[in-house]
PDB file of C-alpha atoms and ligand atoms in Angstrom:
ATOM      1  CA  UNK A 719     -14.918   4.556   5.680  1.00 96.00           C
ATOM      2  CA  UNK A 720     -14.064   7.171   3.534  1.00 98.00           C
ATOM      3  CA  UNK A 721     -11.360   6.372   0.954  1.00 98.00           C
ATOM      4  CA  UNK A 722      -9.188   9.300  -0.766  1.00 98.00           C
ATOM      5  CA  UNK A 723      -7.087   8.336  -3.398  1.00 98.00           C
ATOM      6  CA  UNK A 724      -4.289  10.307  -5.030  1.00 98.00           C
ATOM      7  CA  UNK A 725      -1.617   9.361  -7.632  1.00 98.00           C
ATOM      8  CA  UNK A 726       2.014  10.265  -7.073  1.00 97.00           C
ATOM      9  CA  UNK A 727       5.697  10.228  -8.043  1.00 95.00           C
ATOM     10  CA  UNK A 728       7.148   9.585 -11.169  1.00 93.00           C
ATOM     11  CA  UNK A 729       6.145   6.219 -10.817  1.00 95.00           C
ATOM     12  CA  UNK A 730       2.335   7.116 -10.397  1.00 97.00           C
ATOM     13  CA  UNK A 731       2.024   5.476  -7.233  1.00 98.00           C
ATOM     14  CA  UNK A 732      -1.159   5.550  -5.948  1.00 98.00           C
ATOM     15  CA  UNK A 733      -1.659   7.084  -2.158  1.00 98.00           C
ATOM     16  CA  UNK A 734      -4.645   6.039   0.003  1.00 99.00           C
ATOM     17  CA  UNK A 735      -5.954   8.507   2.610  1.00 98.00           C
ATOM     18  CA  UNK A 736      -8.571   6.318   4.850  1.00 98.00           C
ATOM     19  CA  UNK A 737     -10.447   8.102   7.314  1.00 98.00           C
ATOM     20  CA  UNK A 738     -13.917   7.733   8.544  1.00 98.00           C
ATOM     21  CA  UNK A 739     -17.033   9.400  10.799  1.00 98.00           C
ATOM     22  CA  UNK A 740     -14.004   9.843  14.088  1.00 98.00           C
ATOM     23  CA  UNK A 741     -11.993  11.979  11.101  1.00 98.00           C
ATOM     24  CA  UNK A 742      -9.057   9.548  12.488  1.00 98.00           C
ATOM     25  CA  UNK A 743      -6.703   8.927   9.377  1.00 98.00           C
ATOM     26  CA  UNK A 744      -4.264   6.291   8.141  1.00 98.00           C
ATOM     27  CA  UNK A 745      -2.064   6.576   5.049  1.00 98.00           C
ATOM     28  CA  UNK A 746      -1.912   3.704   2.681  1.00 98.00           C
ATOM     29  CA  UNK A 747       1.816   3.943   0.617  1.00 98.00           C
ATOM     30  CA  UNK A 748       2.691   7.662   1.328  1.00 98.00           C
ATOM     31  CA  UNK A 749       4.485   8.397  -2.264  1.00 97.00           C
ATOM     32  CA  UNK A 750       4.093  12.194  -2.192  1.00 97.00           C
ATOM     33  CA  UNK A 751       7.771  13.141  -3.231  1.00 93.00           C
ATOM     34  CA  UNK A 752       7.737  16.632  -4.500  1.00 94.00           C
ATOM     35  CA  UNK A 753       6.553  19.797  -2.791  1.00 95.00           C
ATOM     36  CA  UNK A 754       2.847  20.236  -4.374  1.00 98.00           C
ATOM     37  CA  UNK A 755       2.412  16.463  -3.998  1.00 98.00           C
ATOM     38  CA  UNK A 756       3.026  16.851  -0.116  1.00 98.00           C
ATOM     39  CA  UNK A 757       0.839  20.410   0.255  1.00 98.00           C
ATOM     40  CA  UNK A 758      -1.769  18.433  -1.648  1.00 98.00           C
ATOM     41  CA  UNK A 759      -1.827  15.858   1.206  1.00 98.00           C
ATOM     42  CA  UNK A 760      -1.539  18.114   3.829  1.00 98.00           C
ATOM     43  CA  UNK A 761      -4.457  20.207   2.334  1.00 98.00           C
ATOM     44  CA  UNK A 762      -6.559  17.197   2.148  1.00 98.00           C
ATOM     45  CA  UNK A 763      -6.142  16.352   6.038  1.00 98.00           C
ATOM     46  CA  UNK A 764      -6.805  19.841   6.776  1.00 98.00           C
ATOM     47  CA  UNK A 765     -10.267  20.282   4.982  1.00 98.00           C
ATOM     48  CA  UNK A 766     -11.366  17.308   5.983  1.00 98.00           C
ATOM     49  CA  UNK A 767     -10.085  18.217   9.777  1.00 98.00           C
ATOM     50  CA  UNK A 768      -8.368  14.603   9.862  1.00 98.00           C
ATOM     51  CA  UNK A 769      -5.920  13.367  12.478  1.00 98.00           C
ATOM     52  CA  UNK A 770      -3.215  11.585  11.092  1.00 98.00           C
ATOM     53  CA  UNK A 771      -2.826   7.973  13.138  1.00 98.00           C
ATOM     54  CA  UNK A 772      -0.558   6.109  11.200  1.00 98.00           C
ATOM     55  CA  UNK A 773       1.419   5.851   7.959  1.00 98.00           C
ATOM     56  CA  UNK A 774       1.338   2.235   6.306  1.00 98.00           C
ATOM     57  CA  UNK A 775       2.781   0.560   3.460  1.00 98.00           C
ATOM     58  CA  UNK A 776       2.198  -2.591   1.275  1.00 98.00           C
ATOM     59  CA  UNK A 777       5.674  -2.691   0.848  1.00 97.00           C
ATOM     60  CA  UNK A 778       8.576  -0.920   0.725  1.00 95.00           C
ATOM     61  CA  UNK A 779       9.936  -0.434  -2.779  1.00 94.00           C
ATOM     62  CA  UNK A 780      10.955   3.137  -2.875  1.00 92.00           C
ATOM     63  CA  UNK A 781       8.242   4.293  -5.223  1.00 93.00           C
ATOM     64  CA  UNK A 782       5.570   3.619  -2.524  1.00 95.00           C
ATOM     65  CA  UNK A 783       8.052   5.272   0.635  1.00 93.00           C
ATOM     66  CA  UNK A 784       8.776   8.761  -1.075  1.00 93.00           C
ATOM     67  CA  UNK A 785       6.240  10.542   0.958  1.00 95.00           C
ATOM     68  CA  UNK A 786       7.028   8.210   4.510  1.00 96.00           C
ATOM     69  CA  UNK A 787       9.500  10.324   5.960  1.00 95.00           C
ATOM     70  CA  UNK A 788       8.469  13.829   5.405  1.00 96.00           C
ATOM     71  CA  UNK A 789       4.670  12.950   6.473  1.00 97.00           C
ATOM     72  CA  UNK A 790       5.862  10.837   9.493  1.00 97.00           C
ATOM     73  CA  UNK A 791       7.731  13.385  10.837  1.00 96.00           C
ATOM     74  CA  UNK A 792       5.395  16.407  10.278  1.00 97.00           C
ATOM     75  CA  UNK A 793       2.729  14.491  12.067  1.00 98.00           C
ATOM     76  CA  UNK A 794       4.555  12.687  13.988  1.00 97.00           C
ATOM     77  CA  UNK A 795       2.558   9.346  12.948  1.00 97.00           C
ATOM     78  CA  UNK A 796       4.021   5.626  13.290  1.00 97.00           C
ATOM     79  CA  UNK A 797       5.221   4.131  10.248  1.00 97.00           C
ATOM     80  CA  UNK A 798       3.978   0.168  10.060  1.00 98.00           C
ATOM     81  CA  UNK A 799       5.078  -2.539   7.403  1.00 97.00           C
ATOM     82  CA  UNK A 800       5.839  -5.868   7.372  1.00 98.00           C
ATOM     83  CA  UNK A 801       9.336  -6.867   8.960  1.00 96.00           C
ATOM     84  CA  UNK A 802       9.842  -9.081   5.762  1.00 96.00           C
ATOM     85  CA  UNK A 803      10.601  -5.722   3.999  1.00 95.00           C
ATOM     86  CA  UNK A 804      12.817  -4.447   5.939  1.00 92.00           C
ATOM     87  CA  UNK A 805      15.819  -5.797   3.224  1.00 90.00           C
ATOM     88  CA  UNK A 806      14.276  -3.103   1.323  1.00 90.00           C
ATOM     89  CA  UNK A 807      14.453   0.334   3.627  1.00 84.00           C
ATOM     90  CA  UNK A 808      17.846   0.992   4.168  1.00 77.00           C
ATOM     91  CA  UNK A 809      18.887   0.898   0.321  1.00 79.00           C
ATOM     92  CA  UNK A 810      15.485   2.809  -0.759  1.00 81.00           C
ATOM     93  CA  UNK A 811      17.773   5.811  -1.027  1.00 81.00           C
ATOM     94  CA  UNK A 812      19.827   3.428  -3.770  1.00 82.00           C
ATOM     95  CA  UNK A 813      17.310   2.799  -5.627  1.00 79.00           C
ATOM     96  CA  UNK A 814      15.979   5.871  -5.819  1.00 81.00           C
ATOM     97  CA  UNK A 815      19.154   6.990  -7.190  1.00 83.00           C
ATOM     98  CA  UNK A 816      19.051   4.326  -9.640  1.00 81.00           C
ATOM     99  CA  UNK A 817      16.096   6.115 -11.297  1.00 80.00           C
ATOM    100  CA  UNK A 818      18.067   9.336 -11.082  1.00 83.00           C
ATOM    101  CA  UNK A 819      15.648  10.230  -8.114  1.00 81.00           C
ATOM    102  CA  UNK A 820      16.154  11.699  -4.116  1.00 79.00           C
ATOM    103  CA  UNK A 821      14.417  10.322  -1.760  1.00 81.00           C
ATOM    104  CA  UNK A 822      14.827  10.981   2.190  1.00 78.00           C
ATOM    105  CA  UNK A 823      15.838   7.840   4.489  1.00 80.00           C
ATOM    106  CA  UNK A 824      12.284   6.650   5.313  1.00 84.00           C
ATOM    107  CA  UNK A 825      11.979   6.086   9.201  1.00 88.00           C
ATOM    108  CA  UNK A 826      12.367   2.909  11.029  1.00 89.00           C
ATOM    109  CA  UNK A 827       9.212   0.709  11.366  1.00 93.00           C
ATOM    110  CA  UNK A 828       7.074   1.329  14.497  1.00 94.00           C
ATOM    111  CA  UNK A 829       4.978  -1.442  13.913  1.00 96.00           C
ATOM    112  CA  UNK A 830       5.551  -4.980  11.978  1.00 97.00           C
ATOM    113  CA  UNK A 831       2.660  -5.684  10.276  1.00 98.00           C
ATOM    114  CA  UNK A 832       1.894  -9.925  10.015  1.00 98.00           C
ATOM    115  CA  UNK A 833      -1.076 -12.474   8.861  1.00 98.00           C
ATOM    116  CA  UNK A 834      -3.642 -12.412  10.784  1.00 98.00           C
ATOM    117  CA  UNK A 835      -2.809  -8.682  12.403  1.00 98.00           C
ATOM    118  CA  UNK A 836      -5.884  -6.376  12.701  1.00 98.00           C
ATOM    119  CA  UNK A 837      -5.014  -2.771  12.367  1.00 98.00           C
ATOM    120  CA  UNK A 838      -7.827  -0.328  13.365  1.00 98.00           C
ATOM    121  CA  UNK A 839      -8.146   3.339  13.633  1.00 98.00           C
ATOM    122  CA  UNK A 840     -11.277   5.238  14.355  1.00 98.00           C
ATOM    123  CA  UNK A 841     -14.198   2.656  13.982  1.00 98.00           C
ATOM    124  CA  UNK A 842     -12.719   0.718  11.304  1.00 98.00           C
ATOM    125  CA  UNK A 843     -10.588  -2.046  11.225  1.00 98.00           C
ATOM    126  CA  UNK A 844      -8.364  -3.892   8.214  1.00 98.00           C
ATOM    127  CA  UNK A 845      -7.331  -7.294   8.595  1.00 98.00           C
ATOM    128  CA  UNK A 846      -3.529  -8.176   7.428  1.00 98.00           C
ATOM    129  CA  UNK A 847      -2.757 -10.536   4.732  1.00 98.00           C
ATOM    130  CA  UNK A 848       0.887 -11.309   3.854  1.00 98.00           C
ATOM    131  CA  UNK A 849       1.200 -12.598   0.148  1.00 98.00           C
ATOM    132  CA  UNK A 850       4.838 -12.359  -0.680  1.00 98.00           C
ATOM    133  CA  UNK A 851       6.277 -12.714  -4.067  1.00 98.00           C
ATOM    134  CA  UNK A 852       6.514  -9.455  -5.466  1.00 98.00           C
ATOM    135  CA  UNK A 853       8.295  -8.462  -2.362  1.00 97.00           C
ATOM    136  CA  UNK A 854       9.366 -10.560   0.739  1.00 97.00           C
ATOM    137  CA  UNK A 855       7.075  -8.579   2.774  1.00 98.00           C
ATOM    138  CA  UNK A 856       4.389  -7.398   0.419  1.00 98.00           C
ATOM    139  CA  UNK A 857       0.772  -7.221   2.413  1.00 98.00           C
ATOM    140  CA  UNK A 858      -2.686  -6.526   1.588  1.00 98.00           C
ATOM    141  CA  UNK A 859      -5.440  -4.676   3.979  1.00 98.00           C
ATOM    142  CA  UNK A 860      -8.375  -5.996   3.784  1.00 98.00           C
ATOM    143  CA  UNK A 861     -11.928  -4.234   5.340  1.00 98.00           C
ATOM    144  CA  UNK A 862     -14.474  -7.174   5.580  1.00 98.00           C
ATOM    145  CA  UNK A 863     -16.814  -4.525   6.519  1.00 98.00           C
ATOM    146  CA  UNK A 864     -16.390  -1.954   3.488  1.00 98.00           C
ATOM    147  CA  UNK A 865     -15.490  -4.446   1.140  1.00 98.00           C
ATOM    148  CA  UNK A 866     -12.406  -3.083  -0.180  1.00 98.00           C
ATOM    149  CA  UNK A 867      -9.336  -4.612   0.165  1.00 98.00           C
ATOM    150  CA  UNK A 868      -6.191  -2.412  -0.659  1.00 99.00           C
ATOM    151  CA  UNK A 869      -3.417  -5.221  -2.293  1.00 98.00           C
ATOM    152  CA  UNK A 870      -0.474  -3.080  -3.218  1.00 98.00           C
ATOM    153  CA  UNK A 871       1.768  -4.140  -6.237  1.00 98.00           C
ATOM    154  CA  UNK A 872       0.301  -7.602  -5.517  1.00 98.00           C
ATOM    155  CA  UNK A 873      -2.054  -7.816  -8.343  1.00 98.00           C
ATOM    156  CA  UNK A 874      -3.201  -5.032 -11.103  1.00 98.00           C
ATOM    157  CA  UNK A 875      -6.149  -4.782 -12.949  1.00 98.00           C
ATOM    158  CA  UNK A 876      -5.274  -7.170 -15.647  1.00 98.00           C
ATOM    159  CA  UNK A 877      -1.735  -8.174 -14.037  1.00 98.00           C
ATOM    160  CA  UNK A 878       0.141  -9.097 -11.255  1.00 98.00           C
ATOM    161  CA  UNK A 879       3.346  -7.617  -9.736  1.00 98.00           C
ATOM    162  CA  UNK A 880       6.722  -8.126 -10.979  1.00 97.00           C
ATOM    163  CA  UNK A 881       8.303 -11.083  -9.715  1.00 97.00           C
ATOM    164  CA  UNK A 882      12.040  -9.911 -11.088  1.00 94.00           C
ATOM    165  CA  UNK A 883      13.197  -7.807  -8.535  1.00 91.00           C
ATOM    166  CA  UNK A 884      15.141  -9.076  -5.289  1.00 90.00           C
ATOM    167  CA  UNK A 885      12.568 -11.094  -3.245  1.00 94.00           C
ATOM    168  CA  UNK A 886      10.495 -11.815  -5.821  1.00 96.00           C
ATOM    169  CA  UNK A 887       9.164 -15.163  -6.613  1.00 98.00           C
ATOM    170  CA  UNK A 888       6.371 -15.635  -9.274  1.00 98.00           C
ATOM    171  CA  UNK A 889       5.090 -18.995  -7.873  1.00 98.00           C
ATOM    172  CA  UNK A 890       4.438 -17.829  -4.366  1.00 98.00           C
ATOM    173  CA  UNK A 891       2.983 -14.826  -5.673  1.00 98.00           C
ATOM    174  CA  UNK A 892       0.309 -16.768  -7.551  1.00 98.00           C
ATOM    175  CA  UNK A 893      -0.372 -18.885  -4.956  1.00 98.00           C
ATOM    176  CA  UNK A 894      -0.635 -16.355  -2.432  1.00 98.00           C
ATOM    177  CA  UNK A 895      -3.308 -14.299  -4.868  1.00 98.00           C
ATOM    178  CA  UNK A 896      -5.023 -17.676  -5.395  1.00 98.00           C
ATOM    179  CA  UNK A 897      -5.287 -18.625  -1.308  1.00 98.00           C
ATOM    180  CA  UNK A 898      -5.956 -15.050   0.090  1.00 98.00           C
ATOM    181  CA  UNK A 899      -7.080 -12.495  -2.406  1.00 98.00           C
ATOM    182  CA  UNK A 900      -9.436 -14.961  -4.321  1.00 98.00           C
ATOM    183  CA  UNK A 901     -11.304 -16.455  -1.633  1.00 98.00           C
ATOM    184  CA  UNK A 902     -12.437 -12.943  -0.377  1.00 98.00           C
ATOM    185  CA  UNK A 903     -15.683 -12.737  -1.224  1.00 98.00           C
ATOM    186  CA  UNK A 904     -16.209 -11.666  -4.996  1.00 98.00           C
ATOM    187  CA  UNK A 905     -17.796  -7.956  -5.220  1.00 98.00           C
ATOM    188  CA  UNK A 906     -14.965  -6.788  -3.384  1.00 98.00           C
ATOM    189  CA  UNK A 907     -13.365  -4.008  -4.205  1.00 98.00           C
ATOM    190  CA  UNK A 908      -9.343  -4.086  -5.303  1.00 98.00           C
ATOM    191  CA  UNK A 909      -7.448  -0.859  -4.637  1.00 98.00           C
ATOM    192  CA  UNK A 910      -3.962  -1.503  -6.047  1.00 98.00           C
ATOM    193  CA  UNK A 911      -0.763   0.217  -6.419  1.00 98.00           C
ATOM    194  CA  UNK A 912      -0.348   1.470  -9.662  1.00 98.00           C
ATOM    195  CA  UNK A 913      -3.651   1.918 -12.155  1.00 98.00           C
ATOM    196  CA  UNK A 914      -7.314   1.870 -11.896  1.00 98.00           C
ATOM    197  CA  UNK A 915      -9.390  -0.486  -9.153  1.00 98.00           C
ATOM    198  CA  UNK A 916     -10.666  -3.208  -9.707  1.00 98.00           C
ATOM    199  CA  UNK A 917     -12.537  -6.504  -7.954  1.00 98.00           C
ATOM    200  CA  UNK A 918     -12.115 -10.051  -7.321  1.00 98.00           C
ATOM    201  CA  UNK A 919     -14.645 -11.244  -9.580  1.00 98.00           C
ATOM    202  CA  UNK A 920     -12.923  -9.620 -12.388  1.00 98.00           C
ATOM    203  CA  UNK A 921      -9.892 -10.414 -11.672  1.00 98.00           C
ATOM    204  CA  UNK A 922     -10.531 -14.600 -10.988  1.00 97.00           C
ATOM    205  CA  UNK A 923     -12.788 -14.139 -14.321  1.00 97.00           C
ATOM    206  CA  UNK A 924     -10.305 -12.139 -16.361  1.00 97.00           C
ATOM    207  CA  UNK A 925      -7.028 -11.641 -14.576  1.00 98.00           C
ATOM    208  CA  UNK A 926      -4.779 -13.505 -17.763  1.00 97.00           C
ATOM    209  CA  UNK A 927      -2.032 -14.792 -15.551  1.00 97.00           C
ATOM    210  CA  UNK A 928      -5.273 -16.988 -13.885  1.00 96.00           C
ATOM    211  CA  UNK A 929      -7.300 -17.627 -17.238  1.00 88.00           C
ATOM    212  CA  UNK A 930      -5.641 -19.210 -20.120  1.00 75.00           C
TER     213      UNK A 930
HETATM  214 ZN1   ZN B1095       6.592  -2.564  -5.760  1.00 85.24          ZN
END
């Protein structure tokens, strides 16, 4: 599996393109908001002669949906989340505004994403892990067979998510981290949300919110 990443928005989200040797394609928080952010997404599938299967997000905070709409549409791909989130879709406009931002509607959820799910395109397949707590409906992907596991504002190099906004609850977010994330095995690779990568080992090792 070939992983593209590409850092967007305002909020310097950053976008996963996943695609591997069938050059089928899924999109990991589509953030692309302004024009050159969107042609530089569209260029990428193009080179690379990718067919776009799906558009997925950790979450839905509107940071991470600013690209959802416009890519969903002009590929006509799926969009897929977690149901838990969907508190968060219809005000994403809102909140966007809140920031002194525009961001389109994003479309309705064509697949709920849930523990235990396996979501596959191409050859490859990423196993579903729900770990609420920054969200209600925050998930991570996780490829056993790459060794990458792509956790969304769940945990940062160095940090975790913020627990303050609505949904969020610091003591389920731990625990979740602790239960799911940790117990992958520990060269894995962590592809978060915001910042550089980073993996398991370092974080159980280093992570301060687990070492004090
Ligand atoms: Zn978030």
């Amino acid at each position: 599996m070939t992983i593209k990443s590409f850092i967007f928005n305002p909020f310097q989200v950053n976008t996963y393109v996943l695609h591997d040797e069938t050059n089928e394609a899924i999109i990991i928080d589509a953030a692309c908001q302004e024009g050159h952010e969107q042609e530089a997404i569209n260029a990428y599938l193009k080179d690379n002669n990718l067919t776009l299967k799906m558009l997925v997000n950790t979450h839905c905070h509107v940071d991470h949906l600013m690209g959802v709409k416009y890519l969903a549409t002009k590929y006509d791909a799926p969009f897929a989340a977690c149901k838990d989130d969907y508190y968060l879709m219809a005000n994403a406009p809102d909140q966007a505004m809140m920031f002194g931002l525009e961001v389109d509607l994003p479309p309705d959820m064509n697949q709920y994403l849930k523990e235990g799910d396996a979501l596959k395109f191409g050859n490859s397949e990423l196993q579903i892990f729900q770990i609420p707590g920054h969200s209600l409906g925050s998930i991570a992907l996780y490829s056993k067979a790459d060794g990458v596991v792509f956790a969304g504002d769940v945990i940062f190099k160095g940090s975790i998510g913020r627990t303050d906004l609505p949904g969020g609850d610091f003591e389920i977010l731990i625990q979740g981290i602790k239960t799911k994330l940790f117990t992958l095995p520990a060269e894995t690779v962590v592809f978060s949300g915001h910042g550089p990568s980073t993996t398991i080992q370092a974080e159980h090792d280093t992570n301060p919110f687990f070492n004090q």
